Amino acid sequence: MAPRLQPTRLLEARAAATGFLVVGIDDCGRGAIAGPIFAAAALLPAGWACPAGVAFGDAKHLTAEQRMLALRALGEAGAVWATAAVPPAVVDAQGHRAATEAAMALAAERLLRRIRRRTPSGLADAPCFCLVDGDAVPAGPWSGAPVPQGDAVECCISAASIAARVARDASVSSLARRWPCYEWTYNGGHASAQHLAAIVSWGPCDEHRSTCFPFARPAGRRPGYHTHKVAHEQIQKWLRRAADAEMEPRVGPRQARQGAAAEPAAEAERLRRFGAMAQRMRRAQGRWSGADQAGGAPGRGGGKRQRRRSRAAEKGGGGIS
């Protein structure tokens, strides 16, 4: 395998030559099914180059020790960065894309405030130009350009990638101590086989995102062809069971005691967690349906399905169930 090329500062130098203060921005955790989405914005000192012996680049391709060494080297060189996080509730409300852009914008705002406090007025007053990993620049008082695979191309984006990953790893480790059954220390909140098996066994918690797989339909892929099809089917079965339990008529105290005695406490707790997730899914679906009617759901999916419903209703078919 050919060695990876080190990121450069070519795009940053071009923007800086026109008088801009150039900031790199990247996110972390967008593809996970649990935990917050993090973003970071980073400003590198002029003339900085990665020291020999320090691995630098896309944080996904570095070990935890390499990321910490790189971040320490950045701090010793005088680099400045800021991070921001968006919790799962906001991800469900806004969608993954909008929530990611919100985290990026907040990180950039925090960085600019920090720069104004620490740097000379001439640099702090310069217009900001953001180099963003991905295909869009978050809205804010700055200009910028998206850079596909930017965390492997530009040093300032690589620095933001590392800072965001280190911050999210610390957050996930804290959540893992609170919810040890999901072993987030090892899977990072992503949809690994072990993580999905734990959801089936214990039920989801408040840190799981209700608008993504395995709770909602995976974007752009039929569940029948998903890698974790069996786990998806089991989780959907529990969600239906929890929804059916909510629809059952209320019983008196004596019947309730009898039912509690017949059902193990762990089973009741698992059903309660799936019931809470089902409620969150309905609330999120209601918000997304309103966005559909206003001109498109936030984040992934939603719009195409709504258009199919509308066309079916116009034909008198009553929509798609």
Short mmCIF file of C-alpha atoms in Angstrom, two decimals:
data_model
loop_
_atom_site.label_atom_id
_atom_site.label_comp_id
_atom_site.label_asym_id
_atom_site.label_seq_id
_atom_site.Cartn_x
_atom_site.Cartn_y
_atom_site.Cartn_z
CA MET A 1 0.00 0.00 0.00
CA ALA A 2 1.34 3.39 -1.00
CA PRO A 3 1.94 5.81 1.91
CA ARG A 4 -0.64 8.55 2.38
CA LEU A 5 0.37 12.00 1.26
CA GLN A 6 0.67 14.66 3.94
CA PRO A 7 -1.86 17.52 3.71
CA THR A 8 -0.56 20.84 2.45
CA ARG A 9 -1.43 24.53 2.93
CA LEU A 10 -1.87 25.46 -0.73
CA LEU A 11 -5.54 26.51 -0.61
CA GLU A 12 -4.96 28.29 2.67
CA ALA A 13 -2.02 30.23 1.20
CA ARG A 14 -4.08 31.35 -1.81
CA ALA A 15 -6.86 32.71 0.39
CA ALA A 16 -4.46 34.28 2.88
CA ALA A 17 -2.66 36.09 0.04
CA THR A 18 -5.85 38.06 -0.63
CA GLY A 19 -6.08 39.29 2.97
CA PHE A 20 -8.31 36.60 4.51
CA LEU A 21 -8.04 34.98 7.90
CA VAL A 22 -8.25 31.32 6.85
CA VAL A 23 -9.97 28.81 9.13
CA GLY A 24 -10.38 25.06 8.63
CA ILE A 25 -13.64 23.37 9.68
CA ASP A 26 -14.58 19.70 9.99
CA ASP A 27 -17.17 17.56 11.79
CA CYS A 28 -17.15 14.24 13.58
CA GLY A 29 -19.88 11.77 14.49
CA ARG A 30 -22.33 12.46 11.71
CA GLY A 31 -22.48 8.81 10.72
CA ALA A 32 -23.04 7.49 14.24
CA ILE A 33 -26.43 6.40 15.59
CA ALA A 34 -25.83 7.64 19.13
CA GLY A 35 -24.21 10.60 20.81
CA PRO A 36 -23.73 14.20 19.69
CA ILE A 37 -22.33 15.52 16.42
CA PHE A 38 -19.13 17.48 17.01
CA ALA A 39 -17.45 20.09 14.85
CA ALA A 40 -14.22 22.04 15.18
CA ALA A 41 -12.70 25.13 13.60
CA ALA A 42 -8.92 25.63 13.59
CA LEU A 43 -6.50 28.44 12.77
CA LEU A 44 -2.86 27.54 12.15
CA PRO A 45 0.04 29.94 12.77
CA ALA A 46 1.75 31.37 9.71
CA GLY A 47 4.61 29.24 8.43
CA TRP A 48 3.67 26.23 10.55
CA ALA A 49 4.61 22.78 9.25
CA CYS A 50 3.91 19.44 10.83
CA PRO A 51 6.94 18.34 12.90
CA ALA A 52 8.82 15.27 11.80
CA GLY A 53 7.61 12.12 13.48
CA VAL A 54 4.10 13.45 14.11
CA ALA A 55 1.33 11.80 12.11
CA PHE A 56 -1.07 14.33 10.62
CA GLY A 57 -4.10 14.13 8.35
CA ASP A 58 -7.60 12.70 8.41
CA ALA A 59 -8.41 11.86 12.05
CA LYS A 60 -10.17 8.64 10.98
CA HIS A 61 -6.84 7.26 9.76
CA LEU A 62 -4.94 8.07 12.97
CA THR A 63 -4.86 6.17 16.22
CA ALA A 64 -6.00 7.79 19.46
CA GLU A 65 -2.36 8.22 20.53
CA GLN A 66 -1.43 9.82 17.19
CA ARG A 67 -4.35 12.24 17.45
CA MET A 68 -3.30 13.33 20.94
CA LEU A 69 0.32 13.82 19.83
CA ALA A 70 -0.81 15.88 16.83
CA LEU A 71 -3.10 18.02 18.97
CA ARG A 72 -0.30 18.58 21.48
CA ALA A 73 2.02 19.65 18.66
CA LEU A 74 -0.60 22.10 17.41
CA GLY A 75 -1.03 23.62 20.85
CA GLU A 76 2.72 24.00 21.36
CA ALA A 77 3.00 25.75 17.97
CA GLY A 78 0.34 28.30 18.91
CA ALA A 79 -2.57 26.99 16.83
CA VAL A 80 -6.03 28.02 17.99
CA TRP A 81 -9.15 25.90 17.72
CA ALA A 82 -12.68 25.68 19.10
CA THR A 83 -15.22 22.86 19.21
CA ALA A 84 -19.01 22.66 19.37
CA ALA A 85 -21.50 19.83 19.83
CA VAL A 86 -25.12 19.27 18.83
CA PRO A 87 -27.05 16.75 20.99
CA PRO A 88 -29.15 13.90 19.55
CA ALA A 89 -32.42 15.74 20.23
CA VAL A 90 -31.34 18.58 17.93
CA VAL A 91 -30.12 16.08 15.31
CA ASP A 92 -33.59 14.48 15.33
CA ALA A 93 -35.30 17.86 15.11
CA GLN A 94 -33.16 19.38 12.35
CA GLY A 95 -31.78 16.40 10.46
CA HIS A 96 -28.16 15.29 10.21
CA ARG A 97 -27.08 17.79 7.58
CA ALA A 98 -28.60 20.87 9.21
CA ALA A 99 -27.37 19.82 12.65
CA THR A 100 -23.84 19.31 11.30
CA GLU A 101 -23.83 22.75 9.69
CA ALA A 102 -25.13 24.26 12.93
CA ALA A 103 -22.27 22.66 14.87
CA MET A 104 -19.77 23.92 12.29
CA ALA A 105 -21.14 27.46 12.46
CA LEU A 106 -21.05 27.47 16.26
CA ALA A 107 -17.45 26.20 16.29
CA ALA A 108 -16.42 28.92 13.82
CA GLU A 109 -18.14 31.63 15.89
CA ARG A 110 -16.39 30.44 19.04
CA LEU A 111 -13.04 30.40 17.27
CA LEU A 112 -13.48 33.94 15.95
CA ARG A 113 -14.34 35.21 19.43
CA ARG A 114 -11.25 33.49 20.81
CA ILE A 115 -9.06 34.95 18.07
CA ARG A 116 -10.32 38.48 18.76
CA ARG A 117 -9.37 38.10 22.42
CA ARG A 118 -5.90 36.66 21.80
CA THR A 119 -4.51 38.17 18.59
CA PRO A 120 -3.53 41.69 17.41
CA SER A 121 -6.36 43.84 16.09
CA GLY A 122 -5.07 43.73 12.51
CA LEU A 123 -5.42 39.95 12.29
CA ALA A 124 -8.64 39.80 14.28
CA ASP A 125 -10.32 42.38 12.02
CA ALA A 126 -9.44 40.55 8.79
CA PRO A 127 -12.37 38.93 6.97
CA CYS A 128 -12.71 35.24 7.63
CA PHE A 129 -12.51 32.57 4.94
CA CYS A 130 -13.54 29.02 5.87
CA LEU A 131 -12.20 25.90 4.21
CA VAL A 132 -14.81 23.27 5.03
CA ASP A 133 -14.51 19.51 4.65
CA GLY A 134 -17.50 18.34 2.58
CA ASP A 135 -19.74 19.95 0.02
CA ALA A 136 -21.20 23.03 1.74
CA VAL A 137 -20.14 26.03 3.82
CA PRO A 138 -22.25 26.81 6.91
CA ALA A 139 -24.02 30.15 6.96
CA GLY A 140 -22.34 32.89 8.94
CA PRO A 141 -20.42 36.18 8.78
CA TRP A 142 -17.70 34.69 6.59
CA SER A 143 -17.03 33.48 3.08
CA GLY A 144 -15.60 30.09 2.29
CA ALA A 145 -15.24 27.11 0.02
CA PRO A 146 -16.09 23.42 0.44
CA VAL A 147 -13.18 21.02 0.00
CA PRO A 148 -14.12 17.38 -0.67
CA GLN A 149 -11.91 15.07 1.40
CA GLY A 150 -10.44 18.24 2.82
CA ASP A 151 -9.19 16.61 6.01
CA ALA A 152 -6.68 14.70 3.88
CA VAL A 153 -5.80 17.68 1.66
CA GLU A 154 -5.49 20.85 3.76
CA CYS A 155 -3.61 21.17 7.04
CA CYS A 156 -6.10 23.55 8.66
CA ILE A 157 -8.98 21.13 7.94
CA SER A 158 -6.88 18.22 9.23
CA ALA A 159 -6.30 20.15 12.45
CA ALA A 160 -10.05 20.72 12.80
CA SER A 161 -10.69 17.04 12.07
CA ILE A 162 -8.31 15.97 14.84
CA ALA A 163 -9.70 18.47 17.35
CA ALA A 164 -13.29 17.40 16.65
CA ARG A 165 -12.43 13.71 16.94
CA VAL A 166 -10.56 14.13 20.24
CA ALA A 167 -13.44 16.15 21.69
CA ARG A 168 -16.03 13.61 20.57
CA ASP A 169 -13.99 10.68 21.86
CA ALA A 170 -13.89 12.32 25.29
CA SER A 171 -17.65 12.90 25.19
CA VAL A 172 -18.39 9.33 24.08
CA SER A 173 -16.13 7.94 26.81
CA SER A 174 -18.13 9.90 29.37
CA LEU A 175 -21.41 8.58 27.93
CA ALA A 176 -20.00 5.05 27.93
CA ARG A 177 -19.48 5.25 31.68
CA ARG A 178 -23.12 6.20 32.06
CA TRP A 179 -24.37 3.54 29.60
CA PRO A 180 -21.78 0.71 29.76
CA CYS A 181 -24.04 -1.88 28.12
CA TYR A 182 -23.57 -0.35 24.64
CA GLU A 183 -19.73 -0.38 24.83
CA TRP A 184 -19.44 2.99 23.11
CA THR A 185 -15.77 3.14 24.06
CA TYR A 186 -15.16 0.52 21.36
CA ASN A 187 -17.76 1.35 18.69
CA GLY A 188 -17.92 5.14 19.12
CA GLY A 189 -21.71 5.12 18.88
CA HIS A 190 -21.66 3.67 15.35
CA ALA A 191 -23.93 0.85 14.16
CA SER A 192 -21.60 -2.06 14.83
CA ALA A 193 -22.99 -5.57 15.23
CA GLN A 194 -22.24 -5.49 18.96
CA HIS A 195 -23.94 -2.11 19.40
CA LEU A 196 -27.09 -3.27 17.62
CA ALA A 197 -27.14 -6.49 19.66
CA ALA A 198 -26.99 -4.41 22.83
CA ILE A 199 -29.94 -2.30 21.64
CA VAL A 200 -31.95 -5.47 21.05
CA SER A 201 -31.03 -6.80 24.51
CA TRP A 202 -31.35 -3.62 26.56
CA GLY A 203 -33.38 -1.23 24.44
CA PRO A 204 -32.30 2.24 23.24
CA CYS A 205 -31.51 5.19 25.49
CA ASP A 206 -31.87 8.97 25.23
CA GLU A 207 -28.52 9.28 23.44
CA HIS A 208 -29.70 7.27 20.42
CA ARG A 209 -30.93 9.20 17.39
CA SER A 210 -34.48 8.35 16.43
CA THR A 211 -34.23 9.54 12.82
CA CYS A 212 -31.58 7.12 11.57
CA PHE A 213 -30.97 3.40 11.24
CA PRO A 214 -31.86 1.07 12.96
CA PHE A 215 -34.93 2.95 14.20
CA ALA A 216 -35.89 4.82 11.05
CA ARG A 217 -35.41 3.45 7.55
CA PRO A 218 -31.77 3.69 6.40
CA ALA A 219 -31.32 6.51 3.90
CA GLY A 220 -31.10 5.33 0.30
CA ARG A 221 -31.17 1.65 1.14
CA ARG A 222 -33.95 -0.88 1.61
CA PRO A 223 -33.75 -2.54 5.05
CA GLY A 224 -33.96 -5.96 3.42
CA TYR A 225 -30.53 -5.42 1.84
CA HIS A 226 -28.86 -3.77 4.83
CA THR A 227 -25.79 -5.39 6.36
CA HIS A 228 -27.50 -5.64 9.75
CA LYS A 229 -30.89 -6.74 8.45
CA VAL A 230 -31.59 -9.18 11.31
CA ALA A 231 -30.88 -6.63 14.03
CA HIS A 232 -33.04 -4.08 12.20
CA GLU A 233 -35.96 -6.52 12.08
CA GLN A 234 -35.62 -7.34 15.79
CA ILE A 235 -35.52 -3.67 16.77
CA GLN A 236 -38.53 -2.89 14.58
CA LYS A 237 -40.38 -5.78 16.24
CA TRP A 238 -39.73 -4.31 19.67
CA LEU A 239 -40.83 -0.85 18.50
CA ARG A 240 -44.12 -2.32 17.25
CA ARG A 241 -44.57 -4.21 20.50
CA ALA A 242 -44.01 -1.02 22.49
CA ALA A 243 -46.49 0.86 20.31
CA ASP A 244 -49.08 -1.90 20.80
CA ALA A 245 -48.54 -1.75 24.57
CA GLU A 246 -49.34 1.98 24.51
CA MET A 247 -52.61 1.28 22.71
CA GLU A 248 -53.80 -1.30 25.25
CA PRO A 249 -56.56 -0.11 27.63
CA ARG A 250 -55.48 0.87 31.13
CA VAL A 251 -56.03 -1.76 33.83
CA GLY A 252 -56.72 -1.52 37.52
CA PRO A 253 -54.09 -1.76 40.28
CA ARG A 254 -54.67 -5.47 40.88
CA GLN A 255 -54.28 -6.41 37.20
CA ALA A 256 -51.24 -4.15 36.96
CA ARG A 257 -49.57 -5.95 39.89
CA GLN A 258 -50.31 -9.30 38.31
CA GLY A 259 -48.89 -8.19 34.98
CA ALA A 260 -45.75 -6.80 36.62
CA ALA A 261 -45.21 -10.06 38.46
CA ALA A 262 -45.58 -12.08 35.26
CA GLU A 263 -43.19 -9.84 33.28
CA PRO A 264 -39.56 -9.66 34.46
CA ALA A 265 -38.30 -6.24 35.51
CA ALA A 266 -35.58 -6.25 32.83
CA GLU A 267 -38.16 -7.03 30.14
CA ALA A 268 -40.41 -4.23 31.35
CA GLU A 269 -37.51 -1.77 31.34
CA ARG A 270 -36.54 -2.79 27.81
CA LEU A 271 -40.14 -2.31 26.65
CA ARG A 272 -40.25 1.10 28.38
CA ARG A 273 -37.10 2.21 26.54
CA PHE A 274 -38.45 1.10 23.17
CA GLY A 275 -41.71 2.89 23.98
CA ALA A 276 -39.82 6.11 24.69
CA MET A 277 -37.96 5.73 21.37
CA ALA A 278 -41.26 5.16 19.52
CA GLN A 279 -42.62 8.40 20.97
CA ARG A 280 -39.50 10.31 19.92
CA MET A 281 -39.80 8.86 16.40
CA ARG A 282 -43.42 10.03 16.14
CA ARG A 283 -42.52 13.53 17.33
CA ALA A 284 -39.64 13.73 14.85
CA GLN A 285 -41.85 12.42 12.04
CA GLY A 286 -44.42 15.09 12.85
CA ARG A 287 -41.81 17.83 12.62
CA TRP A 288 -40.43 16.43 9.37
CA SER A 289 -43.93 16.12 7.89
CA GLY A 290 -44.51 19.79 8.61
CA ALA A 291 -41.23 20.61 6.88
CA ASP A 292 -42.30 18.47 3.91
CA GLN A 293 -45.45 20.56 3.50
CA ALA A 294 -43.39 23.74 3.76
CA GLY A 295 -41.04 22.65 0.99
CA GLY A 296 -38.81 19.77 1.98
CA ALA A 297 -37.77 17.91 5.11
CA PRO A 298 -34.49 18.78 6.80
CA GLY A 299 -31.54 16.46 6.55
CA ARG A 300 -31.82 13.13 4.84
CA GLY A 301 -34.84 11.80 3.01
CA GLY A 302 -38.51 12.72 3.45
CA GLY A 303 -39.12 14.89 0.41
CA LYS A 304 -39.29 12.13 -2.21
CA ARG A 305 -41.67 10.06 -0.13
CA GLN A 306 -43.91 13.07 0.44
CA ARG A 307 -44.01 13.80 -3.29
CA ARG A 308 -45.09 10.21 -3.98
CA ARG A 309 -47.88 10.59 -1.43
CA SER A 310 -49.02 13.83 -3.04
CA ARG A 311 -49.10 12.34 -6.54
CA ALA A 312 -51.04 9.31 -5.29
CA ALA A 313 -53.55 11.55 -3.52
CA GLU A 314 -54.08 13.60 -6.67
CA LYS A 315 -54.88 10.38 -8.56
CA GLY A 316 -57.38 9.38 -5.89
CA GLY A 317 -55.26 6.59 -4.51
CA GLY A 318 -55.26 7.96 -0.99
CA GLY A 319 -51.45 8.12 -0.66
CA ILE A 320 -48.85 5.57 0.27
CA SER A 321 -49.22 3.95 3.68
#
